[in-house]
Amino acid sequence: MRFIENQPLDRLNTFGITARARFYAAPESEVELARFLRSVTARNLPLMVLGGGSNLIFSGDFPGVVLQPALTGVACIGESADHYLVEAAGGEKWHDFVQYTLACHWYGLENLSLIPGTVGASPIQNIGAYGVEIADHLHSLTAMEIASGEVREFSREECRLGYRESVFKQELRGRYIITRVRFLLLKAAAVRTGYGDIRQELADHGIVQPTPRQVADAVIAIRTRKLPLPSVLGNAGSFFKNPVVAAGKLESLRQHFPEIVAYPQGEQAKLAAGWLIEKAGWKGRRIGPVGSYNKQALVLVNHGGATGADVMQVAHAIQQAVLQMFGVQLEMEPQVYGPD
Ligand code: FAD
Ligand code: NAP
């Protein structure tokens, strides 16, 4: 059991930022993970958990230990009349896991196809796409406390999943490593095709009553067309969350911007952050190596050689432009790691 020293992180983050970790390890079992944790706490080093690196920005070299759990395995561990209880290890690739569930006829995750990253990271921001989020299917998870190495179970309620949020991004930030996640998946297909892009894609192929596999294929086709491939153009997906504002705020915005894209949520409304950024003049615009993607303004991209500082400069400029034009504060979605 040894740490690798001075590990390059360039290929371990989808934005392609050049950075190094002072120490790095990719434990393959829970026993190994616990041993590494003991060693980290004994040395009193800062620690960060890395999944697929698709929702974070390195602001510089990481001065401590980067642990990238490489735990694998997927199994159906129970069933009821309507559901299968499926457990996946934290190091499994999310997209591969979703495709495996579909091959097994375990339904529910089809809209979440082609999201990069790992199963272990999926509860952190309650990943979601096309009207489905893992909160719809999460049963419970197992996590190891970093300080003590103790293993704890979290029920779905204890994860406190919200809109791209969970307890692991709030008061338990940086305190646990998620090792296993359990999902309640459906025996009978119940496809969700409410998003316009999915409806259009299915209609273009003459599909009227889609199967979950066909919905997954539609999602994969749309995303392949619309989103930059990180291996070609570095990015971290949507860079900002869609802001949720009071219904009154939306009404006043509508007076100035009648075409504003918004979705009611009870007393509140979700604004499409991509539309705000485009309207503020930032779609396709760049400063140096970092810019907003020309096909989807909400995605910031690395045109080559970007540093964390370059990314933050553009992020702040966009936040400022949107605040000035709409009085709305955009909140970053990826988490930032580096020297403090
Ligand atoms: P990382 O980026 O490695 O880590 C993210 C955070 O989770 C960090 O704070 C890290 O410390 C923590 N973490 C990672 N693994 C663990 C673990 N095992 N235990 C505890 N903490 C952990 N997100 C969506 O919600 N919907 C989308 O549709 C979507 N599309 C995307 C498309 C593209 C092209 C890209 C690049 C990103 C997209 N994302 C999307 C964002 C991202 O893929 C997800 O948030 C994903 O869950 C991040 O997983 P990861 O393993 O890469 O996590
Ligand atoms: P889109 O379909 O062009 O829609 C733009 C925005 O409007 C989305 O952010 C979405 O909110 C919202 N929206 C659209 N139709 C809606 C409906 N029927 N009901 C409620 N809200 C609706 O978005 P896109 O950029 O191509 O992304 C498609 C999906 O993939 C979205 O769900 C998006 O969240 C997800 N995605 C996420 C990331 C990420 O990194 N987080 C990256 C790429 C794509 P929501 O975002 O709340 O769904």
GROMACS .gro file of C-alpha atoms and ligand atoms in nm:
model
  441
    1MET     CA    1   0.000   0.000   0.000
    2ARG     CA    2   0.181   0.311  -0.120
    3PHE     CA    3   0.093   0.663  -0.224
    4ILE     CA    4   0.211   0.789  -0.561
    5GLU     CA    5   0.393   1.119  -0.516
    6ASN     CA    6   0.352   1.427  -0.735
    7GLN     CA    7   0.070   1.272  -0.942
    8PRO     CA    8  -0.040   1.472  -1.252
    9LEU     CA    9  -0.414   1.543  -1.242
   10ASP     CA   10  -0.455   1.673  -1.601
   11ARG     CA   11  -0.617   1.352  -1.724
   12LEU     CA   12  -0.811   1.306  -1.403
   13ASN     CA   13  -1.032   1.615  -1.447
   14THR     CA   14  -1.259   1.661  -1.749
   15PHE     CA   15  -1.184   2.035  -1.771
   16GLY     CA   16  -0.826   1.932  -1.851
   17ILE     CA   17  -0.667   2.171  -1.601
   18THR     CA   18  -0.299   2.111  -1.539
   19ALA     CA   19  -0.236   2.041  -1.170
   20ARG     CA   20  -0.061   1.790  -0.947
   21ALA     CA   21  -0.142   1.609  -0.625
   22ARG     CA   22   0.128   1.582  -0.362
   23PHE     CA   23   0.009   1.225  -0.294
   24TYR     CA   24  -0.240   1.004  -0.481
   25ALA     CA   25  -0.389   0.656  -0.438
   26ALA     CA   26  -0.672   0.456  -0.592
   27PRO     CA   27  -0.776   0.195  -0.331
   28GLU     CA   28  -0.954  -0.107  -0.477
   29SER     CA   29  -1.131  -0.237  -0.167
   30GLU     CA   30  -1.292  -0.097   0.147
   31VAL     CA   31  -1.015  -0.256   0.357
   32GLU     CA   32  -0.749  -0.081   0.148
   33LEU     CA   33  -0.945   0.245   0.162
   34ALA     CA   34  -0.957   0.228   0.543
   35ARG     CA   35  -0.579   0.167   0.556
   36PHE     CA   36  -0.509   0.468   0.335
   37LEU     CA   37  -0.738   0.682   0.551
   38ARG     CA   38  -0.551   0.582   0.867
   39SER     CA   39  -0.225   0.677   0.701
   40VAL     CA   40  -0.365   1.015   0.587
   41THR     CA   41  -0.501   1.107   0.931
   42ALA     CA   42  -0.171   0.998   1.095
   43ARG     CA   43   0.017   1.241   0.868
   44ASN     CA   44  -0.244   1.514   0.921
   45LEU     CA   45  -0.263   1.596   0.550
   46PRO     CA   46  -0.555   1.758   0.367
   47LEU     CA   47  -0.754   1.502   0.168
   48MET     CA   48  -0.988   1.520  -0.126
   49VAL     CA   49  -1.198   1.245  -0.281
   50LEU     CA   50  -1.186   1.222  -0.658
   51GLY     CA   51  -1.437   1.039  -0.874
   52GLY     CA   52  -1.425   1.094  -1.249
   53GLY     CA   53  -1.323   1.460  -1.203
   54SER     CA   54  -1.620   1.580  -1.411
   55ASN     CA   55  -1.765   1.825  -1.160
   56LEU     CA   56  -1.466   2.002  -1.012
   57ILE     CA   57  -1.206   2.264  -1.091
   58PHE     CA   58  -0.845   2.256  -0.970
   59SER     CA   59  -0.741   2.609  -0.874
   60GLY     CA   60  -0.379   2.489  -0.846
   61ASP     CA   61  -0.178   2.193  -0.718
   62PHE     CA   62  -0.345   1.997  -0.439
   63PRO     CA   63  -0.111   2.006  -0.138
   64GLY     CA   64  -0.234   1.685   0.027
   65VAL     CA   65  -0.373   1.344  -0.067
   66VAL     CA   66  -0.609   1.276  -0.356
   67LEU     CA   67  -0.795   0.946  -0.302
   68GLN     CA   68  -0.979   0.804  -0.603
   69PRO     CA   69  -1.181   0.502  -0.486
   70ALA     CA   70  -1.164   0.223  -0.745
   71LEU     CA   71  -1.430   0.003  -0.584
   72THR     CA   72  -1.624  -0.201  -0.839
   73GLY     CA   73  -1.923  -0.434  -0.854
   74VAL     CA   74  -2.297  -0.423  -0.925
   75ALA     CA   75  -2.556  -0.666  -0.786
   76CYS     CA   76  -2.928  -0.703  -0.741
   77ILE     CA   77  -2.962  -0.762  -0.367
   78GLY     CA   78  -3.339  -0.776  -0.321
   79GLU     CA   79  -3.679  -0.736  -0.481
   80SER     CA   80  -4.042  -0.661  -0.407
   81ALA     CA   81  -4.352  -0.692  -0.627
   82ASP     CA   82  -4.264  -0.375  -0.823
   83HIS     CA   83  -3.895  -0.308  -0.759
   84TYR     CA   84  -3.543  -0.443  -0.769
   85LEU     CA   85  -3.297  -0.323  -0.507
   86VAL     CA   86  -2.966  -0.277  -0.690
   87GLU     CA   87  -2.633  -0.199  -0.523
   88ALA     CA   88  -2.336  -0.049  -0.709
   89ALA     CA   89  -1.986   0.021  -0.578
   90GLY     CA   90  -1.870   0.383  -0.568
   91GLY     CA   91  -1.596   0.347  -0.830
   92GLU     CA   92  -1.827   0.214  -1.104
   93LYS     CA   93  -1.863   0.447  -1.403
   94TRP     CA   94  -2.209   0.601  -1.391
   95HIS     CA   95  -2.295   0.564  -1.762
   96ASP     CA   96  -2.178   0.200  -1.773
   97PHE     CA   97  -2.389   0.128  -1.466
   98VAL     CA   98  -2.699   0.283  -1.627
   99GLN     CA   99  -2.647   0.080  -1.946
  100TYR     CA  100  -2.603  -0.237  -1.737
  101THR     CA  101  -2.931  -0.173  -1.550
  102LEU     CA  102  -3.113  -0.136  -1.883
  103ALA     CA  103  -2.961  -0.459  -2.016
  104CYS     CA  104  -3.093  -0.632  -1.702
  105HIS     CA  105  -3.442  -0.474  -1.751
  106TRP     CA  106  -3.408  -0.275  -1.428
  107TYR     CA  107  -3.576   0.052  -1.521
  108GLY     CA  108  -3.574   0.414  -1.411
  109LEU     CA  109  -3.227   0.554  -1.483
  110GLU     CA  110  -3.256   0.577  -1.863
  111ASN     CA  111  -3.282   0.960  -1.872
  112LEU     CA  112  -2.951   0.976  -1.685
  113SER     CA  113  -2.751   0.809  -1.963
  114LEU     CA  114  -2.417   0.958  -2.067
  115ILE     CA  115  -2.363   1.161  -1.750
  116PRO     CA  116  -1.988   1.134  -1.684
  117GLY     CA  117  -1.844   1.039  -1.347
  118THR     CA  118  -1.887   0.766  -1.091
  119VAL     CA  119  -2.167   0.603  -0.896
  120GLY     CA  120  -2.005   0.724  -0.571
  121ALA     CA  121  -2.034   1.088  -0.677
  122SER     CA  122  -2.393   1.060  -0.802
  123PRO     CA  123  -2.558   1.144  -0.467
  124ILE     CA  124  -2.324   1.438  -0.400
  125GLN     CA  125  -2.522   1.675  -0.621
  126ASN     CA  126  -2.821   1.445  -0.675
  127ILE     CA  127  -2.739   1.419  -1.045
  128GLY     CA  128  -3.027   1.492  -1.276
  129ALA     CA  129  -3.119   1.529  -1.640
  130TYR     CA  130  -3.434   1.545  -1.850
  131GLY     CA  131  -3.671   1.560  -1.553
  132VAL     CA  132  -3.520   1.267  -1.357
  133GLU     CA  133  -3.279   1.286  -1.064
  134ILE     CA  134  -3.133   1.008  -0.855
  135ALA     CA  135  -3.353   1.121  -0.565
  136ASP     CA  136  -3.632   0.946  -0.762
  137HIS     CA  137  -3.455   0.610  -0.723
  138LEU     CA  138  -3.199   0.632  -0.441
  139HIS     CA  139  -3.271   0.381  -0.164
  140SER     CA  140  -2.971   0.428   0.067
  141LEU     CA  141  -2.592   0.439   0.063
  142THR     CA  142  -2.286   0.330   0.258
  143ALA     CA  143  -2.007   0.574   0.339
  144MET     CA  144  -1.680   0.570   0.531
  145GLU     CA  145  -1.609   0.858   0.765
  146ILE     CA  146  -1.274   1.014   0.674
  147ALA     CA  147  -1.173   1.110   1.028
  148SER     CA  148  -1.253   0.776   1.195
  149GLY     CA  149  -1.273   0.517   0.916
  150GLU     CA  150  -1.613   0.415   1.053
  151VAL     CA  151  -1.867   0.282   0.808
  152ARG     CA  152  -2.215   0.433   0.820
  153GLU     CA  153  -2.540   0.379   0.630
  154PHE     CA  154  -2.741   0.679   0.510
  155SER     CA  155  -3.110   0.642   0.429
  156ARG     CA  156  -3.246   0.836   0.132
  157GLU     CA  157  -3.393   1.096   0.373
  158GLU     CA  158  -3.061   1.137   0.557
  159CYS     CA  159  -2.891   1.226   0.225
  160ARG     CA  160  -3.120   1.534   0.210
  161LEU     CA  161  -3.120   1.543  -0.169
  162GLY     CA  162  -3.231   1.869  -0.329
  163TYR     CA  163  -3.189   2.043  -0.663
  164ARG     CA  164  -2.824   1.952  -0.743
  165GLU     CA  165  -2.771   1.937  -0.366
  166SER     CA  166  -2.724   1.692  -0.079
  167VAL     CA  167  -2.605   1.687   0.280
  168PHE     CA  168  -2.261   1.589   0.138
  169LYS     CA  169  -2.228   1.932  -0.028
  170GLN     CA  170  -2.343   2.108   0.290
  171GLU     CA  171  -2.266   2.023   0.654
  172LEU     CA  172  -2.104   1.686   0.571
  173ARG     CA  173  -1.887   1.831   0.292
  174GLY     CA  174  -1.552   1.649   0.280
  175ARG     CA  175  -1.640   1.422   0.576
  176TYR     CA  176  -1.740   1.094   0.407
  177ILE     CA  177  -1.634   0.870   0.119
  178ILE     CA  178  -1.934   0.707  -0.047
  179THR     CA  179  -1.847   0.342  -0.108
  180ARG     CA  180  -2.179   0.184  -0.216
  181VAL     CA  181  -2.507   0.322  -0.343
  182ARG     CA  182  -2.839   0.135  -0.353
  183PHE     CA  183  -3.115   0.214  -0.600
  184LEU     CA  184  -3.480   0.107  -0.617
  185LEU     CA  185  -3.537   0.031  -0.983
  186LEU     CA  186  -3.865  -0.053  -1.152
  187LYS     CA  187  -3.976  -0.391  -1.286
  188ALA     CA  188  -4.225  -0.228  -1.524
  189ALA     CA  189  -4.108   0.048  -1.759
  190ALA     CA  190  -4.242   0.399  -1.683
  191VAL     CA  191  -4.066   0.627  -1.930
  192ARG     CA  192  -4.045   1.002  -1.872
  193THR     CA  193  -4.037   1.202  -2.194
  194GLY     CA  194  -4.157   1.545  -2.078
  195TYR     CA  195  -3.850   1.739  -2.199
  196GLY     CA  196  -3.893   1.888  -2.546
  197ASP     CA  197  -3.563   1.757  -2.682
  198ILE     CA  198  -3.655   1.396  -2.597
  199ARG     CA  199  -4.004   1.427  -2.747
  200GLN     CA  200  -3.854   1.575  -3.064
  201GLU     CA  201  -3.582   1.310  -3.094
  202LEU     CA  202  -3.835   1.027  -3.055
  203ALA     CA  203  -4.076   1.191  -3.301
  204ASP     CA  204  -3.793   1.230  -3.555
  205HIS     CA  205  -3.750   0.851  -3.539
  206GLY     CA  206  -4.125   0.784  -3.560
  207ILE     CA  207  -4.130   0.635  -3.208
  208VAL     CA  208  -4.469   0.675  -3.040
  209GLN     CA  209  -4.450   0.438  -2.742
  210PRO     CA  210  -4.080   0.435  -2.648
  211THR     CA  211  -3.914   0.164  -2.445
  212PRO     CA  212  -3.662   0.267  -2.176
  213ARG     CA  213  -3.383   0.157  -2.415
  214GLN     CA  214  -3.520   0.391  -2.684
  215VAL     CA  215  -3.538   0.678  -2.433
  216ALA     CA  216  -3.176   0.611  -2.332
  217ASP     CA  217  -3.072   0.607  -2.700
  218ALA     CA  218  -3.256   0.936  -2.758
  219VAL     CA  219  -3.078   1.095  -2.460
  220ILE     CA  220  -2.742   0.964  -2.581
  221ALA     CA  221  -2.803   1.104  -2.931
  222ILE     CA  222  -2.911   1.448  -2.804
  223ARG     CA  223  -2.622   1.477  -2.560
  224THR     CA  224  -2.367   1.365  -2.819
  225ARG     CA  225  -2.486   1.642  -3.053
  226LYS     CA  226  -2.527   1.915  -2.794
  227LEU     CA  227  -2.246   1.875  -2.542
  228PRO     CA  228  -1.872   1.903  -2.598
  229LEU     CA  229  -1.680   1.578  -2.555
  230PRO     CA  230  -1.439   1.642  -2.264
  231SER     CA  231  -1.159   1.450  -2.439
  232VAL     CA  232  -1.186   1.699  -2.729
  233LEU     CA  233  -1.289   2.020  -2.550
  234GLY     CA  234  -1.236   2.018  -2.174
  235ASN     CA  235  -1.545   2.106  -1.967
  236ALA     CA  236  -1.730   2.027  -1.645
  237GLY     CA  237  -2.084   2.018  -1.789
  238SER     CA  238  -2.322   2.292  -1.675
  239PHE     CA  239  -2.104   2.544  -1.495
  240PHE     CA  240  -2.385   2.715  -1.302
  241LYS     CA  241  -2.703   2.588  -1.139
  242ASN     CA  242  -3.034   2.707  -1.278
  243PRO     CA  243  -3.135   2.981  -1.031
  244VAL     CA  244  -3.465   2.936  -0.848
  245VAL     CA  245  -3.640   3.269  -0.780
  246ALA     CA  246  -3.967   3.381  -0.621
  247ALA     CA  247  -4.267   3.391  -0.857
  248GLY     CA  248  -4.281   3.772  -0.806
  249LYS     CA  249  -3.923   3.811  -0.927
  250LEU     CA  250  -4.009   3.615  -1.243
  251GLU     CA  251  -4.308   3.841  -1.305
  252SER     CA  252  -4.092   4.154  -1.284
  253LEU     CA  253  -3.828   3.997  -1.512
  254ARG     CA  254  -4.101   3.907  -1.763
  255GLN     CA  255  -4.197   4.274  -1.794
  256HIS     CA  256  -3.849   4.352  -1.931
  257PHE     CA  257  -3.779   4.013  -2.096
  258PRO     CA  258  -4.110   3.859  -2.210
  259GLU     CA  259  -3.927   3.569  -2.378
  260ILE     CA  260  -3.740   3.462  -2.060
  261VAL     CA  261  -3.717   3.082  -2.024
  262ALA     CA  262  -3.856   2.974  -1.687
  263TYR     CA  263  -4.029   2.673  -1.530
  264PRO     CA  264  -4.278   2.717  -1.243
  265GLN     CA  265  -4.202   2.531  -0.919
  266GLY     CA  266  -4.488   2.605  -0.678
  267GLU     CA  267  -4.439   2.955  -0.535
  268GLN     CA  268  -4.105   2.975  -0.714
  269ALA     CA  269  -3.970   2.947  -1.066
  270LYS     CA  270  -3.655   2.789  -1.212
  271LEU     CA  271  -3.481   3.013  -1.465
  272ALA     CA  272  -3.276   2.858  -1.747
  273ALA     CA  273  -2.924   2.981  -1.662
  274GLY     CA  274  -2.810   2.911  -2.019
  275TRP     CA  275  -3.068   3.158  -2.151
  276LEU     CA  276  -2.960   3.429  -1.901
  277ILE     CA  277  -2.594   3.386  -2.003
  278GLU     CA  278  -2.674   3.394  -2.373
  279LYS     CA  279  -2.890   3.706  -2.331
  280ALA     CA  280  -2.607   3.871  -2.133
  281GLY     CA  281  -2.391   3.830  -2.443
  282TRP     CA  282  -2.167   3.548  -2.327
  283LYS     CA  283  -2.261   3.257  -2.555
  284GLY     CA  284  -1.947   3.153  -2.746
  285ARG     CA  285  -1.743   3.436  -2.592
  286ARG     CA  286  -1.405   3.371  -2.433
  287ILE     CA  287  -1.125   3.533  -2.236
  288GLY     CA  288  -0.796   3.365  -2.325
  289PRO     CA  289  -0.829   2.986  -2.314
  290VAL     CA  290  -1.169   2.970  -2.139
  291GLY     CA  291  -1.506   3.055  -2.284
  292SER     CA  292  -1.874   2.974  -2.294
  293TYR     CA  293  -1.953   2.693  -2.542
  294ASN     CA  294  -2.102   2.817  -2.869
  295LYS     CA  295  -2.379   2.551  -2.872
  296GLN     CA  296  -2.477   2.572  -2.503
  297ALA     CA  297  -2.389   2.889  -2.311
  298LEU     CA  298  -2.416   2.717  -1.972
  299VAL     CA  299  -2.111   2.502  -2.042
  300LEU     CA  300  -1.767   2.663  -1.999
  301VAL     CA  301  -1.493   2.508  -2.210
  302ASN     CA  302  -1.115   2.487  -2.211
  303HIS     CA  303  -0.982   2.582  -2.554
  304GLY     CA  304  -0.639   2.464  -2.440
  305GLY     CA  305  -0.400   2.526  -2.152
  306ALA     CA  306  -0.651   2.677  -1.907
  307THR     CA  307  -0.554   2.722  -1.544
  308GLY     CA  308  -0.797   2.730  -1.256
  309ALA     CA  309  -0.750   3.110  -1.242
  310ASP     CA  310  -0.851   3.140  -1.610
  311VAL     CA  311  -1.171   2.946  -1.537
  312MET     CA  312  -1.259   3.156  -1.233
  313GLN     CA  313  -1.197   3.481  -1.425
  314VAL     CA  314  -1.457   3.386  -1.688
  315ALA     CA  315  -1.696   3.245  -1.427
  316HIS     CA  316  -1.687   3.574  -1.231
  317ALA     CA  317  -1.728   3.784  -1.548
  318ILE     CA  318  -2.040   3.584  -1.643
  319GLN     CA  319  -2.182   3.605  -1.290
  320GLN     CA  320  -2.128   3.981  -1.296
  321ALA     CA  321  -2.291   4.024  -1.639
  322VAL     CA  322  -2.598   3.820  -1.539
  323LEU     CA  323  -2.628   4.000  -1.205
  324GLN     CA  324  -2.615   4.339  -1.374
  325MET     CA  325  -2.870   4.255  -1.643
  326PHE     CA  326  -3.121   4.046  -1.442
  327GLY     CA  327  -3.040   4.101  -1.073
  328VAL     CA  328  -2.991   3.723  -1.041
  329GLN     CA  329  -2.686   3.565  -0.875
  330LEU     CA  330  -2.559   3.252  -1.052
  331GLU     CA  331  -2.415   2.983  -0.826
  332MET     CA  332  -2.131   2.763  -0.953
  333GLU     CA  333  -2.205   2.392  -0.979
  334PRO     CA  334  -1.852   2.240  -0.978
  335GLN     CA  335  -1.653   2.242  -0.656
  336VAL     CA  336  -1.310   2.407  -0.646
  337TYR     CA  337  -0.999   2.234  -0.502
  338GLY     CA  338  -0.643   2.353  -0.470
  339PRO     CA  339  -0.402   2.525  -0.234
  340ASP     CA  340  -0.600   2.719   0.031
  341FAD     P1  341  -1.594   1.441  -0.925
  341FAD     O1  342  -1.600   1.553  -1.020
  341FAD     O2  343  -1.470   1.361  -0.920
  341FAD     O3  344  -1.628   1.496  -0.781
  341FAD     C1  345  -1.736   1.583  -0.760
  341FAD     C2  346  -1.752   1.603  -0.609
  341FAD     O4  347  -1.793   1.481  -0.549
  341FAD     C3  348  -1.622   1.642  -0.539
  341FAD     O5  349  -1.653   1.727  -0.433
  341FAD     C4  350  -1.568   1.508  -0.486
  341FAD     O6  351  -1.486   1.523  -0.372
  341FAD     C5  352  -1.697   1.437  -0.449
  341FAD     N1  353  -1.688   1.291  -0.461
  341FAD     C6  354  -1.659   1.220  -0.574
  341FAD     N2  355  -1.667   1.088  -0.548
  341FAD     C7  356  -1.699   1.076  -0.417
  341FAD     C8  357  -1.720   0.965  -0.329
  341FAD     N3  358  -1.709   0.837  -0.369
  341FAD     N4  359  -1.750   0.991  -0.199
  341FAD     C9  360  -1.762   1.118  -0.154
  341FAD     N5  361  -1.741   1.226  -0.232
  341FAD    C10  362  -1.712   1.205  -0.362
  341FAD     N6  363  -2.434   1.646  -1.378
  341FAD    C11  364  -2.569   1.628  -1.366
  341FAD     O7  365  -2.623   1.630  -1.254
  341FAD     N7  366  -2.646   1.609  -1.476
  341FAD    C12  367  -2.594   1.604  -1.600
  341FAD     O8  368  -2.668   1.584  -1.696
  341FAD    C13  369  -2.453   1.622  -1.616
  341FAD     N8  370  -2.398   1.622  -1.738
  341FAD    C14  371  -2.262   1.645  -1.753
  341FAD    C15  372  -2.208   1.646  -1.880
  341FAD    C16  373  -2.072   1.667  -1.897
  341FAD    C17  374  -2.013   1.669  -2.038
  341FAD    C18  375  -1.988   1.685  -1.786
  341FAD    C19  376  -1.841   1.705  -1.803
  341FAD    C20  377  -2.043   1.685  -1.656
  341FAD    C21  378  -2.181   1.665  -1.639
  341FAD     N9  379  -2.241   1.663  -1.511
  341FAD    C22  380  -2.375   1.643  -1.499
  341FAD    C23  381  -2.160   1.687  -1.391
  341FAD    C24  382  -2.093   1.557  -1.338
  341FAD     O9  383  -2.078   1.461  -1.440
  341FAD    C25  384  -2.172   1.492  -1.224
  341FAD    O10  385  -2.191   1.583  -1.118
  341FAD    C26  386  -2.104   1.367  -1.169
  341FAD    O11  387  -2.183   1.306  -1.071
  341FAD    C27  388  -1.965   1.395  -1.111
  341FAD    O12  389  -1.906   1.269  -1.088
  341FAD     P2  390  -1.751   1.251  -1.073
  341FAD    O13  391  -1.727   1.109  -1.033
  341FAD    O14  392  -1.680   1.297  -1.193
  341FAD    O15  393  -1.722   1.345  -0.948
  342NAP     P1  394  -3.239   2.203  -2.222
  342NAP     O1  395  -3.316   2.079  -2.252
  342NAP     O2  396  -3.195   2.290  -2.334
  342NAP     O3  397  -3.320   2.290  -2.118
  342NAP     C1  398  -3.266   2.413  -2.068
  342NAP     C2  399  -3.298   2.423  -1.921
  342NAP     O4  400  -3.438   2.429  -1.906
  342NAP     C3  401  -3.249   2.300  -1.848
  342NAP     O5  402  -3.148   2.340  -1.763
  342NAP     C4  403  -3.370   2.240  -1.778
  342NAP     O6  404  -3.358   2.239  -1.637
  342NAP     C5  405  -3.485   2.334  -1.812
  342NAP     N1  406  -3.596   2.257  -1.874
  342NAP     C6  407  -3.610   2.223  -2.005
  342NAP     N2  408  -3.727   2.157  -2.023
  342NAP     C7  409  -3.786   2.150  -1.902
  342NAP     C8  410  -3.908   2.091  -1.856
  342NAP     N3  411  -3.993   2.031  -1.939
  342NAP     N4  412  -3.937   2.101  -1.725
  342NAP     C9  413  -3.851   2.161  -1.638
  342NAP     N5  414  -3.734   2.218  -1.676
  342NAP    C10  415  -3.702   2.212  -1.806
  342NAP     O7  416  -3.109   2.165  -2.135
  342NAP     P2  417  -2.972   2.101  -2.181
  342NAP     O8  418  -2.864   2.193  -2.145
  342NAP     O9  419  -2.980   2.046  -2.318
  342NAP    O10  420  -2.961   1.980  -2.079
  342NAP    C11  421  -3.053   1.872  -2.087
  342NAP    C12  422  -3.063   1.805  -1.951
  342NAP    O11  423  -2.936   1.753  -1.915
  342NAP    C13  424  -3.104   1.901  -1.840
  342NAP    O12  425  -3.190   1.834  -1.752
  342NAP    C14  426  -2.974   1.937  -1.772
  342NAP    O13  427  -2.989   1.960  -1.633
  342NAP    C15  428  -2.891   1.811  -1.795
  342NAP     N6  429  -2.748   1.846  -1.805
  342NAP    C16  430  -2.682   1.875  -1.691
  342NAP    C17  431  -2.548   1.907  -1.693
  342NAP    C18  432  -2.473   1.933  -1.563
  342NAP    O14  433  -2.351   1.939  -1.567
  342NAP     N7  434  -2.539   1.951  -1.452
  342NAP    C19  435  -2.478   1.911  -1.814
  342NAP    C20  436  -2.550   1.884  -1.929
  342NAP    C21  437  -2.684   1.851  -1.924
  342NAP     P3  438  -3.284   2.124  -1.554
  342NAP    O15  439  -3.139   2.149  -1.571
  342NAP    O16  440  -3.333   2.147  -1.416
  342NAP    O17  441  -3.328   1.990  -1.608
   0.00000   0.00000   0.00000
